[in-house]
mmCIF file with all atom_site columns, C-alpha atoms in Angstrom:
data_model
loop_
_atom_site.group_PDB
_atom_site.id
_atom_site.type_symbol
_atom_site.label_atom_id
_atom_site.label_alt_id
_atom_site.label_comp_id
_atom_site.label_asym_id
_atom_site.label_entity_id
_atom_site.label_seq_id
_atom_site.pdbx_PDB_ins_code
_atom_site.Cartn_x
_atom_site.Cartn_y
_atom_site.Cartn_z
_atom_site.occupancy
_atom_site.B_iso_or_equiv
_atom_site.pdbx_formal_charge
_atom_site.auth_seq_id
_atom_site.auth_comp_id
_atom_site.auth_asym_id
_atom_site.auth_atom_id
_atom_site.pdbx_PDB_model_num
ATOM 1  C CA . MET A 1 1  ? -0.255 18.841  -6.294 1.00 87.00 ? 181 MET A CA 1
ATOM 2  C CA . LYS A 1 2  ? -3.145 17.169  -5.634 1.00 97.00 ? 182 LYS A CA 1
ATOM 3  C CA . LYS A 1 3  ? -2.787 14.083  -3.252 1.00 98.00 ? 183 LYS A CA 1
ATOM 4  C CA . PHE A 1 4  ? -4.503 10.938  -3.423 1.00 98.00 ? 184 PHE A CA 1
ATOM 5  C CA . ASN A 1 5  ? -6.310 8.238   -0.940 1.00 98.00 ? 185 ASN A CA 1
ATOM 6  C CA . VAL A 1 6  ? -4.786 5.010   -1.858 1.00 98.00 ? 186 VAL A CA 1
ATOM 7  C CA . ALA A 1 7  ? -6.173 1.632   -0.801 1.00 97.00 ? 187 ALA A CA 1
ATOM 8  C CA . ILE A 1 8  ? -4.041 -1.518  -1.518 1.00 96.00 ? 188 ILE A CA 1
ATOM 9  C CA . ALA A 1 9  ? -5.570 -5.063  -1.204 1.00 93.00 ? 189 ALA A CA 1
ATOM 10 C CA . GLY A 1 10 ? -3.442 -7.639  -0.396 1.00 91.00 ? 190 GLY A CA 1
ATOM 11 C CA . ALA A 1 11 ? -0.899 -5.090  0.777  1.00 90.00 ? 191 ALA A CA 1
ATOM 12 C CA . THR A 1 12 ? 0.903  -8.374  2.717  1.00 89.00 ? 192 THR A CA 1
ATOM 13 C CA . GLY A 1 13 ? 0.971  -10.453 -0.287 1.00 89.00 ? 193 GLY A CA 1
ATOM 14 C CA . ALA A 1 14 ? 3.952  -10.385 -2.772 1.00 91.00 ? 194 ALA A CA 1
ATOM 15 C CA . VAL A 1 15 ? 2.045  -7.913  -5.521 1.00 93.00 ? 195 VAL A CA 1
ATOM 16 C CA . GLY A 1 16 ? 1.035  -5.728  -2.839 1.00 93.00 ? 196 GLY A CA 1
ATOM 17 C CA . GLU A 1 17 ? 4.117  -5.240  -1.779 1.00 92.00 ? 197 GLU A CA 1
ATOM 18 C CA . VAL A 1 18 ? 5.861  -4.645  -5.283 1.00 95.00 ? 198 VAL A CA 1
ATOM 19 C CA . LEU A 1 19 ? 2.803  -1.793  -6.050 1.00 96.00 ? 199 LEU A CA 1
ATOM 20 C CA . ILE A 1 20 ? 3.822  -0.065  -2.652 1.00 95.00 ? 200 ILE A CA 1
ATOM 21 C CA . SER A 1 21 ? 7.307  -0.278  -3.689 1.00 96.00 ? 201 SER A CA 1
ATOM 22 C CA . ILE A 1 22 ? 6.103  1.598   -7.503 1.00 97.00 ? 202 ILE A CA 1
ATOM 23 C CA . LEU A 1 23 ? 4.446  4.256   -5.467 1.00 97.00 ? 203 LEU A CA 1
ATOM 24 C CA . GLU A 1 24 ? 7.403  5.298   -3.385 1.00 97.00 ? 204 GLU A CA 1
ATOM 25 C CA . GLU A 1 25 ? 10.078 4.904   -6.633 1.00 98.00 ? 205 GLU A CA 1
ATOM 26 C CA . ARG A 1 26 ? 7.661  7.501   -8.711 1.00 98.00 ? 206 ARG A CA 1
ATOM 27 C CA . ASP A 1 27 ? 6.862  10.005  -5.962 1.00 97.00 ? 207 ASP A CA 1
ATOM 28 C CA . PHE A 1 28 ? 3.176  9.148   -5.988 1.00 98.00 ? 208 PHE A CA 1
ATOM 29 C CA . PRO A 1 29 ? 1.165  11.773  -4.330 1.00 98.00 ? 209 PRO A CA 1
ATOM 30 C CA . VAL A 1 30 ? -0.175 9.859   -1.581 1.00 98.00 ? 210 VAL A CA 1
ATOM 31 C CA . ALA A 1 31 ? -2.044 11.642  1.161  1.00 98.00 ? 211 ALA A CA 1
ATOM 32 C CA . GLN A 1 32 ? -3.203 8.322   3.026  1.00 98.00 ? 212 GLN A CA 1
ATOM 33 C CA . LEU A 1 33 ? -2.088 4.837   2.402  1.00 96.00 ? 213 LEU A CA 1
ATOM 34 C CA . PHE A 1 34 ? -4.696 2.025   3.659  1.00 94.00 ? 214 PHE A CA 1
ATOM 35 C CA . PRO A 1 35 ? -2.872 -1.356  3.454  1.00 91.00 ? 215 PRO A CA 1
ATOM 36 C CA . LEU A 1 36 ? -5.668 -3.967  3.277  1.00 90.00 ? 216 LEU A CA 1
ATOM 37 C CA . ALA A 1 37 ? -4.798 -7.781  4.024  1.00 87.00 ? 217 ALA A CA 1
ATOM 38 C CA . SER A 1 38 ? -6.680 -10.740 5.485  1.00 81.00 ? 218 SER A CA 1
ATOM 39 C CA . GLU A 1 39 ? -6.772 -11.283 9.082  1.00 78.00 ? 219 GLU A CA 1
ATOM 40 C CA . ARG A 1 40 ? -4.150 -14.159 8.972  1.00 77.00 ? 220 ARG A CA 1
ATOM 41 C CA . SER A 1 41 ? -1.984 -10.979 7.994  1.00 73.00 ? 221 SER A CA 1
ATOM 42 C CA . ALA A 1 42 ? -3.165 -9.003  10.991 1.00 70.00 ? 222 ALA A CA 1
ATOM 43 C CA . GLY A 1 43 ? -0.090 -7.647  12.805 1.00 71.00 ? 223 GLY A CA 1
ATOM 44 C CA . SER A 1 44 ? 2.143  -8.100  10.027 1.00 72.00 ? 224 SER A CA 1
ATOM 45 C CA . THR A 1 45 ? 4.595  -5.022  9.151  1.00 65.00 ? 225 THR A CA 1
ATOM 46 C CA . VAL A 1 46 ? 3.900  -3.183  5.643  1.00 68.00 ? 226 VAL A CA 1
#
């Protein structure tokens, strides 16, 4: 199966966290995940 590079803008926010959960629940074929967030969120765990 083909895998995709996925970027999620606002990954540390509520919507970003839900999107990441959905990808996991549905076994979406992710090659690399690029969580994007503001400088204020630097160092946060996704």
